[in-house]
């Protein structure tokens, strides 16, 4: 019975380290982030860190590659709408989620700390390719549209778009508007007319979706914590008996 809470604590510890590291990387970049500062932010020991990560570089890679977890769990749509929603959730979350923001920052500046890793871009390309393959099977794409090629283009466009937005507006305030414009220009060239008409590219819809999903997740997490506490209390009672 003790195994499950122990495993959950390990997962929680790793998540705490990732979140703390993301906060620090987001604030000061890789060069300015020290292990001691990350540990202080997490409230954990060096032993806990090195149990999960080999080095600061390893921790940075983990943050870089954690980007999808800030976006994918929020999605419910399929096909082309799912691809659009990925970019719209990304545009919103990049303003409010330090883990995503740090991942984007580290991916862009990784050469400065001796890393050359295209995996974060490639993972997004693969995720988007799967959306577009589903869209093709559903008859949503125009003839001649190649899912992998379009997916890589969208990754490239979003990479440049967020960089531009970070310079042109305060805290990427205009990023959602830029994502809307991208799809307004792109959809007529890749989707059949009926799908263009029904595909929603609406930041307000995304904000409502995230609020509802966040409330549901908060409730579920509360129930999960109660279950763990009851399990631990039961073990204590059994041990006392």
XYZ file of C-alpha atoms in Angstrom:
241
model
C 0.000 0.000 0.000
C 2.874 2.401 0.638
C 4.212 2.053 -2.918
C 1.609 4.236 -4.630
C 2.034 7.329 -2.421
C 5.817 6.945 -2.770
C 5.543 6.903 -6.558
C 3.218 9.897 -6.478
C 5.674 11.800 -4.300
C 8.450 11.092 -6.817
C 6.273 12.399 -9.648
C 5.365 15.461 -7.607
C 9.032 16.087 -6.751
C 10.047 15.933 -10.404
C 7.204 18.252 -11.354
C 8.186 20.689 -8.601
C 11.754 20.743 -9.889
C 10.593 21.309 -13.466
C 8.284 24.136 -12.433
C 10.899 25.790 -10.221
C 13.549 25.495 -12.921
C 11.111 26.896 -15.483
C 10.409 29.899 -13.253
C 14.124 30.631 -12.913
C 15.008 29.938 -16.562
C 12.112 32.139 -17.635
C 13.331 34.981 -15.430
C 17.084 34.903 -16.048
C 17.801 32.397 -18.821
C 20.113 29.401 -18.652
C 23.276 31.360 -17.884
C 21.717 33.273 -15.007
C 20.071 30.233 -13.427
C 22.026 28.483 -10.689
C 21.241 25.093 -9.182
C 21.053 26.691 -5.729
C 18.505 29.227 -6.947
C 16.370 26.496 -8.523
C 16.526 24.377 -5.362
C 15.568 27.344 -3.198
C 12.592 28.059 -5.467
C 11.530 24.399 -5.317
C 12.189 24.016 -1.585
C 14.115 20.792 -2.262
C 17.598 19.389 -1.738
C 20.378 18.766 -4.235
C 19.882 15.039 -3.649
C 16.298 15.307 -4.879
C 17.432 17.142 -8.002
C 20.215 14.751 -8.905
C 17.933 11.766 -8.345
C 15.834 13.010 -11.278
C 18.317 14.996 -13.392
C 22.018 14.544 -14.132
C 22.888 18.242 -14.486
C 21.533 21.719 -15.108
C 21.765 20.981 -18.846
C 19.673 17.830 -18.353
C 17.101 19.853 -16.419
C 17.046 22.473 -19.188
C 16.437 19.766 -21.808
C 13.547 18.450 -19.722
C 12.006 21.927 -19.579
C 12.494 22.357 -23.331
C 10.790 19.051 -24.037
C 7.919 19.615 -21.585
C 6.216 22.191 -23.808
C 3.391 19.913 -25.054
C 2.212 19.191 -21.506
C 1.202 22.843 -21.214
C -1.092 22.495 -24.233
C -2.145 18.970 -25.227
C -4.105 18.104 -22.032
C -6.466 21.015 -22.696
C -7.543 19.831 -26.154
C -10.721 17.968 -27.048
C -11.111 18.752 -30.768
C -9.996 16.609 -33.714
C -8.590 17.053 -37.199
C -7.873 20.531 -38.494
C -9.708 22.180 -35.602
C -7.321 20.439 -33.217
C -4.314 21.885 -35.045
C -5.820 25.364 -34.897
C -6.577 24.875 -31.210
C -2.987 23.828 -30.494
C -1.739 27.135 -31.836
C -4.429 29.172 -30.091
C -3.879 27.489 -26.713
C -0.133 27.899 -27.242
C -0.569 31.634 -27.908
C -2.556 32.023 -24.688
C -0.475 29.736 -22.474
C 2.773 31.359 -23.573
C 1.621 34.475 -21.744
C 0.607 32.743 -18.502
C 2.556 29.474 -18.130
C 6.228 29.841 -17.090
C 6.961 26.206 -17.997
C 5.957 26.778 -21.617
C 7.618 30.183 -21.722
C 10.880 28.809 -20.316
C 10.801 25.911 -22.764
C 10.429 28.309 -25.673
C 13.190 30.559 -24.336
C 15.629 27.710 -23.776
C 14.906 26.178 -27.175
C 15.741 29.486 -28.789
C 18.929 30.149 -26.829
C 20.193 26.583 -26.431
C 23.285 27.259 -28.527
C 24.504 29.594 -25.800
C 24.846 26.666 -23.399
C 26.346 24.202 -25.828
C 23.199 22.319 -26.857
C 21.906 21.771 -30.378
C 18.684 19.832 -30.027
C 15.899 20.023 -32.602
C 13.718 17.591 -30.614
C 11.264 20.235 -29.304
C 10.571 21.457 -32.838
C 10.381 17.906 -34.182
C 7.941 16.829 -31.498
C 5.621 19.691 -32.337
C 5.918 18.820 -36.034
C 4.945 15.220 -35.262
C 1.988 16.260 -33.104
C 0.751 18.604 -35.820
C 1.335 16.034 -38.551
C -0.952 13.617 -36.692
C -3.659 16.302 -36.546
C -3.335 16.903 -40.268
C -3.324 13.196 -41.150
C -6.582 12.919 -39.229
C -7.866 15.971 -41.090
C -6.974 14.353 -44.417
C -8.803 11.146 -43.464
C -11.848 13.249 -42.583
C -11.770 14.956 -45.999
C -10.920 18.367 -44.534
C -7.795 19.160 -46.574
C -7.506 20.294 -50.144
C -5.905 17.929 -52.639
C -2.132 18.104 -52.668
C -1.715 19.303 -49.064
C 1.025 17.203 -47.455
C 0.477 16.880 -43.663
C 4.151 16.668 -42.653
C 5.127 19.605 -44.857
C 2.308 21.820 -43.585
C 2.990 20.810 -39.976
C 6.629 21.832 -40.222
C 5.623 25.130 -41.813
C 3.222 25.884 -38.946
C 5.968 25.142 -36.396
C 8.306 27.475 -38.279
C 5.636 30.174 -38.518
C 4.804 29.981 -34.810
C 8.485 30.095 -33.859
C 8.989 33.314 -35.779
C 5.644 34.715 -34.710
C 6.301 34.443 -30.992
C 9.778 35.942 -31.418
C 8.305 38.917 -33.280
C 5.518 39.291 -30.705
C 7.980 39.273 -27.793
C 9.684 42.319 -29.299
C 6.667 44.108 -30.744
C 4.324 43.903 -27.738
C 4.480 43.771 -23.955
C 4.610 40.158 -22.700
C 3.475 38.896 -26.134
C 0.103 40.595 -25.677
C -0.622 40.471 -29.419
C 0.306 36.824 -29.972
C -3.277 35.523 -30.067
C -4.159 38.148 -32.667
C -1.149 37.089 -34.730
C -2.262 33.436 -34.535
C -5.744 34.421 -35.701
C -4.257 36.299 -38.643
C -2.035 33.327 -39.547
C -5.056 31.066 -39.838
C -7.146 33.654 -41.654
C -4.446 33.706 -44.319
C -3.600 30.008 -44.258
C -6.923 28.168 -43.985
C -8.341 29.068 -47.417
C -5.253 27.589 -49.058
C -5.207 24.265 -47.182
C -8.801 23.403 -46.193
C -11.890 22.687 -48.274
C -14.398 25.575 -48.220
C -16.909 23.894 -45.897
C -14.179 23.288 -43.304
C -12.872 26.847 -43.610
C -16.401 28.057 -42.821
C -16.824 25.907 -39.700
C -13.315 26.047 -38.233
C -13.257 28.287 -35.166
C -10.298 30.635 -34.744
C -11.441 32.520 -31.689
C -9.282 33.492 -28.669
C -12.409 33.961 -26.514
C -13.446 30.361 -27.172
C -9.987 29.188 -26.097
C -10.061 31.246 -22.904
C -13.474 29.800 -22.014
C -12.246 26.280 -22.770
C -9.185 26.741 -20.548
C -11.212 28.188 -17.689
C -13.634 25.260 -17.758
C -10.861 22.680 -18.044
C -8.875 24.357 -15.257
C -11.861 24.272 -12.919
C -12.441 20.592 -13.689
C -8.751 19.788 -13.164
C -8.700 21.635 -9.839
C -11.691 19.637 -8.636
C -10.163 16.356 -9.828
C -6.826 17.134 -8.173
C -8.610 17.884 -4.921
C -10.351 14.513 -5.060
C -7.072 12.763 -5.898
C -5.315 14.387 -2.944
C -8.151 13.310 -0.656
C -7.775 9.744 -1.947
C -4.044 9.735 -1.253
C -4.577 11.176 2.221
C -7.221 8.571 2.979
C -4.847 5.839 1.778
C -2.055 7.114 3.991
C -4.394 7.543 6.959
C -5.619 3.990 6.450
C -2.072 2.670 6.529
C -1.386 4.615 9.711
C -4.539 3.232 11.350
C -3.613 -0.288 10.313
C -0.106 0.127 11.642
C -1.440 1.491 14.949
C -3.848 -1.433 15.259
